Amino acid sequence: MSSHPVSLKSLHTQLMQRQVSSVELATEALKQAETQSHLNAFTDIAEELTLAQARAADARIAQGDTGALLGIPMAHKDIFVTRGWKSTAGSKMLANYISPFDAAVVEKMSAAGLVCVGKLNCDEFAMGSSNENSAFGPVKNPWDLLAVPGGSSGGSAAAVAAGIVPLATGTDTGGSIRQPAALCGITGIKPTYGRVSRYGMIAYASSLDQGGPMAGSAEDCALALTAMAGFDTRDSTSLDKPAENFERLLGTPRTGATESQPLKGLRVGLPDEFFASGVEQDVLDAVQLAIKTLEALGAVAVPVSLPRTALSIPAYYVIAPAEASSNLSRFDGVRYGHRASGYKDLADMYEKTRSEGFGAEVKRRILVGAYVLSRGYYDAYYLQAQRVRRLIAQDFQAAFAQCDVIAGPVCPSVAWNLGEKTSDPIKMYLADIFTLGASLAGLPGMSVPVGFGQAGRPVGLQLIGNYFAEAELLQTADHFQRATQWHLQRPSAANHSTSGKGALA
Ligand code: GLN
């Protein structure tokens, strides 16, 4: 393990005190992206654009602008559309696509003065749990180049873990922020559904998709989420709530708690189903140790039950493909991206374009989705899955009657080896068992690094809060991180690079 990652706050201080310029930070991040190109974390880099943004940030700093994120480098998951950089969604279908507009998240983060270093690799249309479904090849886990980084936001997690950028965006439909964060030993938060605008986020399953930050700590995630979130009239499911400062509770003890026991009175619900057989011992050990730490900080563990946890897999893998089959119908060779070169007529053009443009997993999901929505099967599959979804959401509310936050593993195992699950999609889907519930219910969830398991690969603790409880979740995770060092660990240079330590390490 190498030196500690640098926090956004300390980068801010360095920028404000003119110890470093935004151009210098951006140049170093670009250099690291190049040096660590074997991770395959990026899908597009456009140095001139990055440096132009950095120069603009330096100019704002020179004029006295003190924005908390101004001048700091970051990168976007290649699901957010960007003017300038390609927006591929990890698909051959959009391999050369350049958007005429920026996603709402990109707009907001640019307005805050963050400097985009490039676009980050991901599973095709965010469908996957290992980043192996990208048309541009898998991302490697910086902790162990034989391991997957998790997915679908694998490029985001790897780039942050490797110290290339201190912050990245991710999207989470069924776990794609939390699970890669866990597998790469970084912190990530998926906010309540509707907090972050989906405008310009290439759609996978619209009733589930939610953007969020992935970074080195809960504090960094809080800063970034404050810049990302907010009502947007261009997204019909955006929550019409006033802007929130997600840092507001950081460092302060919970109401009625003390400095030495800042989490006093916090009821941490431990769902039986999250600790049942099927979870690997190394993951259980690290998660249980983390719960002991929360207890030492004053929290009280309470047993709860989420009885339909196992059903979240079939429900999700009916609903998400159903929505995907509809969302992906727009890729027809006419409006965006790839078009087959030779074809007889319109139907042939559609068929060839889609056969060539989509990868195997995307095709599988389009087929499943079209099937479950078809006449005669709709009631048996889609409607039934929607009913189960409702029950899962009710189970969470019953649990929240007994606790303030739910804790458990993010993933049943540490990162697996590249290629290990690619021939068995069901095995891959089963790895999502603990993240799907919060997505189906629309609840906020986090991943917090809590140690290492087999082969020295990271383990994440999942914290799920009730609707709109992001600030409390971040406060809890932040107190945990003030008391522990796990989030400060980074892969040793030898694992991920031959050139020494990462830019921000
Ligand atoms: N692994 C899940 C899937 O393949 C979740 C992906 C995501 O959250 N985007 O659908």
Short mmCIF file of C-alpha atoms and ligand atoms in Angstrom, two decimals:
data_model
loop_
_atom_site.label_atom_id
_atom_site.label_comp_id
_atom_site.label_asym_id
_atom_site.label_seq_id
_atom_site.Cartn_x
_atom_site.Cartn_y
_atom_site.Cartn_z
CA MET A 1 0.00 0.00 0.00
CA SER A 2 1.26 3.42 -0.83
CA SER A 3 0.76 6.89 0.47
CA HIS A 4 -2.61 8.35 1.23
CA PRO A 5 -4.96 9.87 -1.29
CA VAL A 6 -5.32 13.63 -1.16
CA SER A 7 -8.71 14.97 -0.08
CA LEU A 8 -10.69 17.48 -2.13
CA LYS A 9 -10.41 19.93 0.76
CA SER A 10 -6.64 19.77 0.80
CA LEU A 11 -6.49 20.19 -2.99
CA HIS A 12 -8.73 23.22 -2.55
CA THR A 13 -6.39 24.67 0.06
CA GLN A 14 -3.36 24.06 -2.17
CA LEU A 15 -5.11 25.78 -5.08
CA MET A 16 -6.22 28.74 -2.99
CA GLN A 17 -2.74 29.18 -1.53
CA ARG A 18 -1.28 29.00 -5.04
CA GLN A 19 0.88 26.01 -4.07
CA VAL A 20 -0.37 24.33 -7.20
CA SER A 21 -2.36 25.49 -10.20
CA SER A 22 -5.31 23.81 -11.81
CA VAL A 23 -3.26 23.41 -14.99
CA GLU A 24 -0.57 21.57 -13.00
CA LEU A 25 -3.12 19.26 -11.40
CA ALA A 26 -4.78 18.58 -14.76
CA THR A 27 -1.44 17.95 -16.46
CA GLU A 28 -0.44 15.47 -13.77
CA ALA A 29 -3.81 13.69 -13.99
CA LEU A 30 -3.47 13.41 -17.78
CA LYS A 31 0.03 12.05 -17.33
CA GLN A 32 -1.19 9.46 -14.83
CA ALA A 33 -4.03 8.44 -17.13
CA GLU A 34 -1.38 7.78 -19.75
CA THR A 35 1.08 6.03 -17.43
CA GLN A 36 -1.68 3.83 -16.07
CA SER A 37 -3.34 3.24 -19.43
CA HIS A 38 -3.00 -0.52 -18.83
CA LEU A 39 -5.96 -0.16 -16.43
CA ASN A 40 -8.08 0.75 -19.47
CA ALA A 41 -10.05 3.11 -17.24
CA PHE A 42 -10.61 5.80 -19.87
CA THR A 43 -12.62 5.70 -23.09
CA ASP A 44 -11.70 9.19 -24.23
CA ILE A 45 -9.12 11.83 -23.38
CA ALA A 46 -8.95 15.24 -25.04
CA GLU A 47 -5.98 17.02 -23.53
CA GLU A 48 -6.65 20.42 -25.06
CA LEU A 49 -10.20 20.53 -23.69
CA THR A 50 -8.99 19.54 -20.24
CA LEU A 51 -6.24 22.14 -20.22
CA ALA A 52 -8.63 24.84 -21.46
CA GLN A 53 -10.94 24.08 -18.53
CA ALA A 54 -7.98 24.15 -16.15
CA ARG A 55 -6.81 27.51 -17.51
CA ALA A 56 -10.33 28.88 -17.06
CA ALA A 57 -10.32 27.61 -13.47
CA ASP A 58 -6.95 29.25 -12.79
CA ALA A 59 -8.34 32.50 -14.19
CA ARG A 60 -11.32 32.29 -11.84
CA ILE A 61 -8.98 31.61 -8.92
CA ALA A 62 -6.86 34.61 -9.91
CA GLN A 63 -10.03 36.73 -9.84
CA GLY A 64 -10.72 35.68 -6.26
CA ASP A 65 -13.26 32.91 -6.84
CA THR A 66 -12.99 30.49 -3.91
CA GLY A 67 -15.44 27.75 -4.99
CA ALA A 68 -14.83 24.55 -3.01
CA LEU A 69 -14.30 22.40 -6.11
CA LEU A 70 -12.85 25.03 -8.41
CA GLY A 71 -9.81 23.80 -10.35
CA ILE A 72 -9.93 20.20 -9.10
CA PRO A 73 -9.58 17.44 -11.72
CA MET A 74 -12.24 14.74 -12.06
CA ALA A 75 -13.64 12.45 -14.74
CA HIS A 76 -17.09 11.40 -15.89
CA LYS A 77 -18.45 7.93 -16.40
CA ASP A 78 -19.01 7.54 -20.11
CA ILE A 79 -22.76 7.42 -19.55
CA PHE A 80 -22.96 11.18 -19.06
CA VAL A 81 -22.99 12.95 -22.40
CA THR A 82 -20.37 15.61 -22.95
CA ARG A 83 -19.72 18.16 -25.65
CA GLY A 84 -16.18 17.65 -26.87
CA TRP A 85 -15.45 14.22 -25.47
CA LYS A 86 -17.01 11.15 -27.07
CA SER A 87 -20.04 9.71 -25.30
CA THR A 88 -19.94 5.98 -25.95
CA ALA A 89 -21.81 4.32 -23.05
CA GLY A 90 -19.19 1.58 -23.49
CA SER A 91 -20.90 0.56 -26.73
CA LYS A 92 -19.79 0.08 -30.30
CA MET A 93 -23.17 1.60 -31.17
CA LEU A 94 -21.91 5.00 -29.94
CA ALA A 95 -18.19 4.46 -30.55
CA ASN A 96 -17.74 7.80 -32.30
CA TYR A 97 -20.69 9.69 -30.94
CA ILE A 98 -20.18 13.28 -29.81
CA SER A 99 -23.12 14.86 -28.04
CA PRO A 100 -24.30 18.34 -29.00
CA PHE A 101 -24.98 19.09 -25.32
CA ASP A 102 -23.68 18.38 -21.82
CA ALA A 103 -25.58 16.24 -19.30
CA ALA A 104 -27.04 18.20 -16.38
CA VAL A 105 -24.43 16.66 -14.07
CA VAL A 106 -21.63 17.68 -16.43
CA GLU A 107 -23.03 21.22 -16.65
CA LYS A 108 -23.28 21.55 -12.89
CA MET A 109 -19.83 20.15 -12.20
CA SER A 110 -18.26 22.36 -14.86
CA ALA A 111 -20.04 25.37 -13.41
CA ALA A 112 -18.47 24.49 -10.04
CA GLY A 113 -15.11 24.74 -11.81
CA LEU A 114 -14.22 21.03 -11.77
CA VAL A 115 -11.89 20.12 -14.62
CA CYS A 116 -12.83 17.09 -16.72
CA VAL A 117 -9.85 14.82 -17.42
CA GLY A 118 -11.78 12.49 -19.71
CA LYS A 119 -14.47 9.87 -19.97
CA LEU A 120 -14.43 6.65 -17.98
CA ASN A 121 -14.95 3.14 -19.25
CA CYS A 122 -18.04 1.23 -18.13
CA ASP A 123 -20.14 -1.78 -18.97
CA GLU A 124 -22.10 -1.29 -22.18
CA PHE A 125 -25.09 0.92 -21.38
CA ALA A 126 -24.24 0.32 -17.69
CA MET A 127 -25.33 -3.31 -17.92
CA GLY A 128 -22.97 -5.42 -15.90
CA SER A 129 -21.24 -6.03 -12.61
CA SER A 130 -17.63 -6.44 -13.71
CA ASN A 131 -16.95 -3.94 -16.51
CA GLU A 132 -16.33 -6.88 -18.82
CA ASN A 133 -19.28 -5.90 -21.02
CA SER A 134 -17.58 -2.79 -22.38
CA ALA A 135 -17.04 -2.80 -26.15
CA PHE A 136 -13.67 -1.19 -25.37
CA GLY A 137 -12.36 -4.02 -23.23
CA PRO A 138 -12.46 -4.62 -19.49
CA VAL A 139 -11.06 -2.26 -16.88
CA LYS A 140 -8.51 -3.75 -14.49
CA ASN A 141 -8.64 -3.45 -10.73
CA PRO A 142 -5.66 -1.35 -9.55
CA TRP A 143 -5.37 -3.53 -6.42
CA ASP A 144 -4.78 -6.60 -8.52
CA LEU A 145 -4.57 -6.56 -12.28
CA LEU A 146 -6.07 -10.05 -12.44
CA ALA A 147 -9.25 -8.85 -10.75
CA VAL A 148 -12.33 -7.09 -12.11
CA PRO A 149 -12.92 -3.55 -10.80
CA GLY A 150 -16.66 -4.21 -10.45
CA GLY A 151 -19.27 -2.63 -12.63
CA SER A 152 -20.79 -0.98 -14.27
CA SER A 153 -18.83 2.14 -13.11
CA GLY A 154 -15.55 0.20 -13.16
CA GLY A 155 -13.52 2.89 -14.92
CA SER A 156 -14.65 5.45 -12.32
CA ALA A 157 -13.68 3.22 -9.39
CA ALA A 158 -10.34 2.22 -10.90
CA ALA A 159 -9.36 5.79 -11.82
CA VAL A 160 -10.03 7.02 -8.28
CA ALA A 161 -8.41 4.00 -6.57
CA ALA A 162 -5.32 4.37 -8.78
CA GLY A 163 -4.98 8.05 -7.85
CA ILE A 164 -5.47 9.31 -11.42
CA VAL A 165 -8.35 11.57 -10.37
CA PRO A 166 -9.60 12.28 -6.83
CA LEU A 167 -13.25 12.24 -7.93
CA ALA A 168 -15.37 10.58 -10.59
CA THR A 169 -19.03 10.38 -11.42
CA GLY A 170 -20.85 7.07 -11.54
CA THR A 171 -24.37 5.88 -12.17
CA ASP A 172 -26.18 3.24 -10.17
CA THR A 173 -29.17 1.33 -11.53
CA GLY A 174 -28.75 -1.77 -9.40
CA GLY A 175 -25.45 -1.19 -7.62
CA SER A 176 -23.08 0.32 -10.16
CA ILE A 177 -21.74 3.01 -7.85
CA ARG A 178 -21.69 0.99 -4.63
CA GLN A 179 -20.29 -2.29 -5.96
CA PRO A 180 -17.27 -1.00 -7.96
CA ALA A 181 -16.53 1.40 -5.08
CA ALA A 182 -16.46 -1.63 -2.76
CA LEU A 183 -14.35 -3.76 -5.09
CA CYS A 184 -11.79 -0.96 -5.58
CA GLY A 185 -11.70 0.25 -1.95
CA ILE A 186 -13.13 3.73 -2.46
CA THR A 187 -16.25 5.55 -1.20
CA GLY A 188 -19.37 6.06 -3.29
CA ILE A 189 -22.94 7.18 -2.76
CA LYS A 190 -26.07 6.57 -4.77
CA PRO A 191 -28.52 9.21 -3.62
CA THR A 192 -32.30 8.89 -3.32
CA TYR A 193 -33.81 8.30 -6.75
CA GLY A 194 -34.54 11.70 -8.28
CA ARG A 195 -31.89 13.71 -6.43
CA VAL A 196 -29.50 13.87 -9.37
CA SER A 197 -30.83 14.82 -12.78
CA ARG A 198 -30.92 12.08 -15.41
CA TYR A 199 -30.88 14.68 -18.20
CA GLY A 200 -28.05 13.64 -20.49
CA MET A 201 -27.39 10.39 -18.62
CA ILE A 202 -27.67 7.74 -21.34
CA ALA A 203 -30.72 5.78 -20.19
CA TYR A 204 -30.58 2.15 -19.10
CA ALA A 205 -33.57 1.63 -16.80
CA SER A 206 -35.12 5.02 -16.21
CA SER A 207 -37.05 4.19 -13.03
CA LEU A 208 -33.82 3.03 -11.38
CA ASP A 209 -30.93 5.03 -12.92
CA GLN A 210 -29.31 7.50 -10.54
CA GLY A 211 -26.02 9.38 -10.72
CA GLY A 212 -23.68 9.96 -7.82
CA PRO A 213 -20.06 10.62 -6.81
CA MET A 214 -17.21 8.16 -6.27
CA ALA A 215 -14.21 9.45 -4.36
CA GLY A 216 -11.73 8.88 -1.57
CA SER A 217 -13.96 9.56 1.41
CA ALA A 218 -17.44 10.38 2.63
CA GLU A 219 -16.36 14.00 3.00
CA ASP A 220 -15.30 14.16 -0.65
CA CYS A 221 -18.54 12.49 -1.72
CA ALA A 222 -20.54 15.03 0.30
CA LEU A 223 -18.79 17.95 -1.38
CA ALA A 224 -19.30 16.43 -4.83
CA LEU A 225 -22.93 15.46 -4.25
CA THR A 226 -23.73 19.02 -3.21
CA ALA A 227 -22.47 20.14 -6.62
CA MET A 228 -24.23 17.35 -8.57
CA ALA A 229 -27.68 17.20 -7.05
CA GLY A 230 -30.67 19.46 -7.53
CA PHE A 231 -34.05 19.82 -9.18
CA ASP A 232 -34.05 19.87 -12.97
CA THR A 233 -37.16 20.54 -15.01
CA ARG A 234 -35.61 18.63 -17.93
CA ASP A 235 -35.87 15.34 -16.00
CA SER A 236 -39.51 14.46 -15.33
CA THR A 237 -38.58 12.33 -12.31
CA SER A 238 -36.26 14.91 -10.75
CA LEU A 239 -37.21 15.65 -7.14
CA ASP A 240 -38.56 19.14 -6.69
CA LYS A 241 -36.75 19.81 -3.43
CA PRO A 242 -34.62 22.78 -2.41
CA ALA A 243 -30.86 22.44 -2.96
CA GLU A 244 -29.14 20.78 -0.03
CA ASN A 245 -25.73 21.09 1.49
CA PHE A 246 -24.74 17.46 2.02
CA GLU A 247 -21.72 18.42 4.13
CA ARG A 248 -23.79 20.08 6.79
CA LEU A 249 -23.62 17.24 9.30
CA LEU A 250 -20.01 16.19 8.75
CA GLY A 251 -17.89 16.12 11.86
CA THR A 252 -20.72 17.02 14.21
CA PRO A 253 -22.01 14.44 16.66
CA ARG A 254 -25.57 13.23 16.12
CA THR A 255 -28.20 15.09 18.07
CA GLY A 256 -27.86 14.08 21.70
CA ALA A 257 -24.52 12.34 21.15
CA THR A 258 -21.09 13.28 22.44
CA GLU A 259 -17.68 14.04 20.91
CA SER A 260 -16.30 10.67 22.00
CA GLN A 261 -19.41 8.78 20.97
CA PRO A 262 -20.62 10.83 17.99
CA LEU A 263 -22.98 8.10 16.76
CA LYS A 264 -24.63 7.61 20.15
CA GLY A 265 -28.17 6.40 19.74
CA LEU A 266 -27.83 5.56 16.04
CA ARG A 267 -29.77 2.35 15.44
CA VAL A 268 -27.94 0.28 12.83
CA GLY A 269 -30.24 -2.35 11.37
CA LEU A 270 -28.55 -5.60 10.39
CA PRO A 271 -30.81 -7.55 8.05
CA ASP A 272 -30.54 -11.30 8.72
CA GLU A 273 -30.64 -11.87 4.97
CA PHE A 274 -27.48 -9.79 4.45
CA PHE A 275 -25.47 -12.01 6.78
CA ALA A 276 -26.81 -15.36 5.63
CA SER A 277 -24.94 -18.13 3.91
CA GLY A 278 -23.62 -17.15 0.54
CA VAL A 279 -21.55 -14.28 1.89
CA GLU A 280 -17.86 -15.14 1.89
CA GLN A 281 -16.19 -15.32 5.30
CA ASP A 282 -13.56 -12.68 4.51
CA VAL A 283 -16.30 -10.19 3.60
CA LEU A 284 -18.31 -11.05 6.72
CA ASP A 285 -15.26 -10.61 8.94
CA ALA A 286 -14.46 -7.14 7.61
CA VAL A 287 -18.11 -6.03 7.71
CA GLN A 288 -18.55 -7.30 11.26
CA LEU A 289 -15.42 -5.52 12.40
CA ALA A 290 -16.78 -2.31 10.88
CA ILE A 291 -20.04 -2.76 12.76
CA LYS A 292 -18.04 -3.14 15.99
CA THR A 293 -16.38 0.19 15.16
CA LEU A 294 -19.78 1.82 14.64
CA GLU A 295 -20.82 0.41 18.04
CA ALA A 296 -17.67 1.79 19.64
CA LEU A 297 -18.73 5.17 18.25
CA GLY A 298 -22.03 4.80 20.07
CA ALA A 299 -24.27 3.07 17.53
CA VAL A 300 -26.56 0.23 18.59
CA ALA A 301 -26.95 -2.78 16.34
CA VAL A 302 -30.52 -4.03 15.93
CA PRO A 303 -31.62 -7.13 14.03
CA VAL A 304 -34.01 -6.39 11.18
CA SER A 305 -35.35 -8.39 8.29
CA LEU A 306 -35.60 -7.75 4.57
CA PRO A 307 -37.43 -10.97 3.79
CA ARG A 308 -37.64 -10.48 0.03
CA THR A 309 -33.92 -9.88 -0.52
CA ALA A 310 -33.59 -12.98 -2.71
CA LEU A 311 -36.54 -11.84 -4.83
CA SER A 312 -34.80 -8.59 -5.65
CA ILE A 313 -32.76 -10.46 -8.27
CA PRO A 314 -35.62 -11.81 -10.42
CA ALA A 315 -37.65 -8.60 -9.91
CA TYR A 316 -34.75 -6.39 -10.98
CA TYR A 317 -33.72 -8.61 -13.88
CA VAL A 318 -37.28 -8.36 -15.26
CA ILE A 319 -37.86 -4.63 -14.68
CA ALA A 320 -34.43 -3.34 -15.75
CA PRO A 321 -34.36 -5.27 -19.07
CA ALA A 322 -37.98 -4.24 -19.76
CA GLU A 323 -37.07 -0.58 -19.44
CA ALA A 324 -33.80 -1.13 -21.31
CA SER A 325 -35.56 -2.75 -24.27
CA SER A 326 -37.69 0.35 -24.57
CA ASN A 327 -34.87 2.87 -23.98
CA LEU A 328 -32.51 1.20 -26.43
CA SER A 329 -35.03 1.17 -29.26
CA ARG A 330 -33.72 4.64 -30.13
CA PHE A 331 -30.49 3.13 -31.45
CA ASP A 332 -31.83 2.30 -34.86
CA GLY A 333 -29.05 3.47 -37.17
CA VAL A 334 -31.00 6.59 -38.07
CA ARG A 335 -30.73 8.97 -35.17
CA TYR A 336 -27.49 8.19 -33.38
CA GLY A 337 -24.19 6.48 -33.82
CA HIS A 338 -23.46 3.33 -35.74
CA ARG A 339 -25.22 2.37 -38.99
CA ALA A 340 -24.48 -0.87 -40.86
CA SER A 341 -22.84 -0.24 -44.19
CA GLY A 342 -24.68 -2.55 -46.57
CA TYR A 343 -28.43 -3.27 -46.32
CA LYS A 344 -31.40 -4.12 -48.55
CA ASP A 345 -34.14 -2.04 -47.00
CA LEU A 346 -35.09 -0.24 -43.80
CA ALA A 347 -35.85 -3.38 -41.78
CA ASP A 348 -32.55 -4.90 -42.88
CA MET A 349 -30.72 -1.71 -41.92
CA TYR A 350 -32.24 -1.81 -38.41
CA GLU A 351 -31.41 -5.46 -38.01
CA LYS A 352 -27.84 -5.23 -39.23
CA THR A 353 -27.14 -2.01 -37.33
CA ARG A 354 -28.41 -3.41 -34.04
CA SER A 355 -26.77 -6.81 -34.55
CA GLU A 356 -23.43 -5.14 -35.17
CA GLY A 357 -23.72 -2.30 -32.67
CA PHE A 358 -24.83 -4.10 -29.50
CA GLY A 359 -22.81 -6.58 -27.47
CA ALA A 360 -24.08 -9.95 -26.23
CA GLU A 361 -25.29 -8.84 -22.79
CA VAL A 362 -27.20 -5.87 -24.18
CA LYS A 363 -28.87 -8.12 -26.75
CA ARG A 364 -29.76 -10.60 -24.02
CA ARG A 365 -31.44 -7.86 -22.01
CA ILE A 366 -33.31 -6.43 -25.00
CA LEU A 367 -34.66 -9.91 -25.73
CA VAL A 368 -35.63 -10.54 -22.10
CA GLY A 369 -37.21 -7.09 -21.87
CA ALA A 370 -39.22 -7.44 -25.06
CA TYR A 371 -40.37 -10.87 -23.91
CA VAL A 372 -41.57 -9.84 -20.44
CA LEU A 373 -43.46 -6.89 -21.91
CA SER A 374 -45.15 -8.90 -24.63
CA ARG A 375 -48.83 -9.75 -24.65
CA GLY A 376 -49.55 -12.86 -22.65
CA TYR A 377 -46.37 -12.53 -20.57
CA TYR A 378 -46.75 -8.97 -19.30
CA ASP A 379 -48.98 -9.96 -16.37
CA ALA A 380 -46.99 -13.02 -15.45
CA TYR A 381 -43.58 -11.35 -15.47
CA TYR A 382 -43.51 -7.56 -15.68
CA LEU A 383 -46.56 -6.82 -13.56
CA GLN A 384 -45.56 -9.47 -11.04
CA ALA A 385 -42.06 -7.99 -10.80
CA GLN A 386 -43.58 -4.54 -10.18
CA ARG A 387 -45.66 -6.00 -7.34
CA VAL A 388 -42.56 -7.57 -5.82
CA ARG A 389 -40.78 -4.23 -6.19
CA ARG A 390 -43.52 -2.56 -4.16
CA LEU A 391 -43.26 -5.22 -1.44
CA ILE A 392 -39.48 -4.81 -1.30
CA ALA A 393 -39.93 -1.07 -0.78
CA GLN A 394 -42.43 -1.80 2.01
CA ASP A 395 -39.99 -4.21 3.66
CA PHE A 396 -37.44 -1.39 3.86
CA GLN A 397 -40.02 0.88 5.48
CA ALA A 398 -40.82 -1.81 8.05
CA ALA A 399 -37.09 -2.10 8.78
CA PHE A 400 -36.73 1.68 9.09
CA ALA A 401 -39.42 1.64 11.78
CA GLN A 402 -36.81 -0.16 13.91
CA CYS A 403 -33.56 1.44 12.78
CA ASP A 404 -32.04 4.62 11.34
CA VAL A 405 -29.62 3.07 8.89
CA ILE A 406 -29.23 -0.42 7.43
CA ALA A 407 -25.77 -1.96 7.25
CA GLY A 408 -24.35 -5.01 5.54
CA PRO A 409 -22.02 -6.11 2.78
CA VAL A 410 -22.10 -4.46 -0.64
CA CYS A 411 -21.17 -7.64 -2.44
CA PRO A 412 -21.01 -11.28 -1.27
CA SER A 413 -17.33 -11.53 -2.21
CA VAL A 414 -14.26 -9.43 -2.93
CA ALA A 415 -13.42 -8.72 -6.58
CA TRP A 416 -13.30 -11.91 -8.62
CA ASN A 417 -10.88 -12.68 -11.41
CA LEU A 418 -11.35 -11.34 -14.90
CA GLY A 419 -13.17 -13.96 -16.95
CA GLU A 420 -14.40 -15.88 -13.91
CA LYS A 421 -18.11 -15.21 -14.38
CA THR A 422 -18.38 -14.09 -18.00
CA SER A 423 -19.73 -17.39 -19.28
CA ASP A 424 -22.49 -17.54 -16.67
CA PRO A 425 -24.76 -14.47 -16.62
CA ILE A 426 -26.85 -15.80 -13.72
CA LYS A 427 -23.76 -16.10 -11.54
CA MET A 428 -22.93 -12.50 -12.43
CA TYR A 429 -26.48 -11.35 -11.56
CA LEU A 430 -26.33 -13.11 -8.18
CA ALA A 431 -23.40 -10.90 -7.15
CA ASP A 432 -25.88 -7.96 -7.13
CA ILE A 433 -28.05 -9.43 -4.38
CA PHE A 434 -27.32 -6.80 -1.71
CA THR A 435 -27.43 -3.71 -3.88
CA LEU A 436 -30.60 -4.29 -5.92
CA GLY A 437 -33.04 -3.76 -3.03
CA ALA A 438 -32.13 -0.13 -2.37
CA SER A 439 -32.31 0.54 -6.12
CA LEU A 440 -35.75 -1.03 -6.49
CA ALA A 441 -36.95 0.97 -3.48
CA GLY A 442 -35.24 4.20 -4.66
CA LEU A 443 -33.33 4.54 -1.37
CA PRO A 444 -29.91 6.16 -0.91
CA GLY A 445 -27.02 3.76 -0.37
CA MET A 446 -23.29 4.05 0.18
CA SER A 447 -20.22 1.94 0.01
CA VAL A 448 -17.48 2.55 2.57
CA PRO A 449 -14.12 0.72 2.54
CA VAL A 450 -13.77 -1.49 5.64
CA GLY A 451 -10.76 -3.68 5.05
CA PHE A 452 -9.32 -6.37 2.87
CA GLY A 453 -10.25 -9.95 2.19
CA GLN A 454 -8.85 -12.78 0.09
CA ALA A 455 -5.79 -11.94 -1.97
CA GLY A 456 -5.65 -8.48 -0.35
CA ARG A 457 -8.72 -7.30 -2.28
CA PRO A 458 -10.89 -4.55 -0.72
CA VAL A 459 -14.19 -5.05 1.11
CA GLY A 460 -16.99 -2.46 1.26
CA LEU A 461 -19.64 -1.86 3.91
CA GLN A 462 -23.01 -0.86 2.56
CA LEU A 463 -25.03 1.74 4.43
CA ILE A 464 -28.62 2.25 3.27
CA GLY A 465 -30.64 5.18 4.54
CA ASN A 466 -34.27 6.16 4.30
CA TYR A 467 -35.42 8.55 1.57
CA PHE A 468 -33.54 11.87 1.61
CA ALA A 469 -31.22 10.72 4.40
CA GLU A 470 -28.01 11.30 2.39
CA ALA A 471 -26.65 13.87 4.84
CA GLU A 472 -27.12 11.45 7.76
CA LEU A 473 -25.56 8.59 5.78
CA LEU A 474 -22.57 10.73 4.92
CA GLN A 475 -22.29 11.86 8.53
CA THR A 476 -22.23 8.24 9.71
CA ALA A 477 -19.67 7.20 7.10
CA ASP A 478 -17.56 10.26 7.88
CA HIS A 479 -17.47 9.47 11.62
CA PHE A 480 -16.44 5.94 10.72
CA GLN A 481 -13.66 7.29 8.51
CA ARG A 482 -12.44 9.69 11.18
CA ALA A 483 -12.01 6.64 13.43
CA THR A 484 -10.44 4.30 10.85
CA GLN A 485 -7.80 4.27 8.13
CA TRP A 486 -9.30 1.91 5.54
CA HIS A 487 -10.33 4.67 3.13
CA LEU A 488 -6.78 6.00 3.18
CA GLN A 489 -5.24 2.80 1.82
CA ARG A 490 -4.23 2.77 -1.80
CA PRO A 491 -2.84 0.01 -4.00
CA SER A 492 0.93 -0.01 -4.07
CA ALA A 493 2.48 1.48 -7.15
CA ALA A 494 3.89 -1.92 -8.05
CA ASN A 495 0.40 -3.28 -8.56
CA HIS A 496 -0.80 -0.67 -10.93
CA SER A 497 2.05 1.23 -12.41
CA THR A 498 5.71 0.97 -13.16
CA SER A 499 6.32 4.67 -12.80
CA GLY A 500 5.86 5.28 -9.12
CA LYS A 501 2.98 6.77 -7.22
CA GLY A 502 -0.24 8.21 -8.58
CA ALA A 503 -0.68 11.91 -9.25
CA LEU A 504 -2.80 12.47 -6.23
CA ALA A 505 -1.41 9.71 -4.06
N1 GLN B 1 -25.21 -5.19 -12.27
C1 GLN B 1 -26.48 -4.58 -12.47
C2 GLN B 1 -26.90 -4.74 -13.92
O1 GLN B 1 -26.18 -5.32 -14.65
C3 GLN B 1 -26.45 -3.14 -12.07
C4 GLN B 1 -25.82 -2.26 -13.08
C5 GLN B 1 -26.01 -0.80 -12.75
O2 GLN B 1 -26.26 -0.43 -11.61
N2 GLN B 1 -25.91 0.02 -13.78
O3 GLN B 1 -27.91 -4.31 -14.32
#
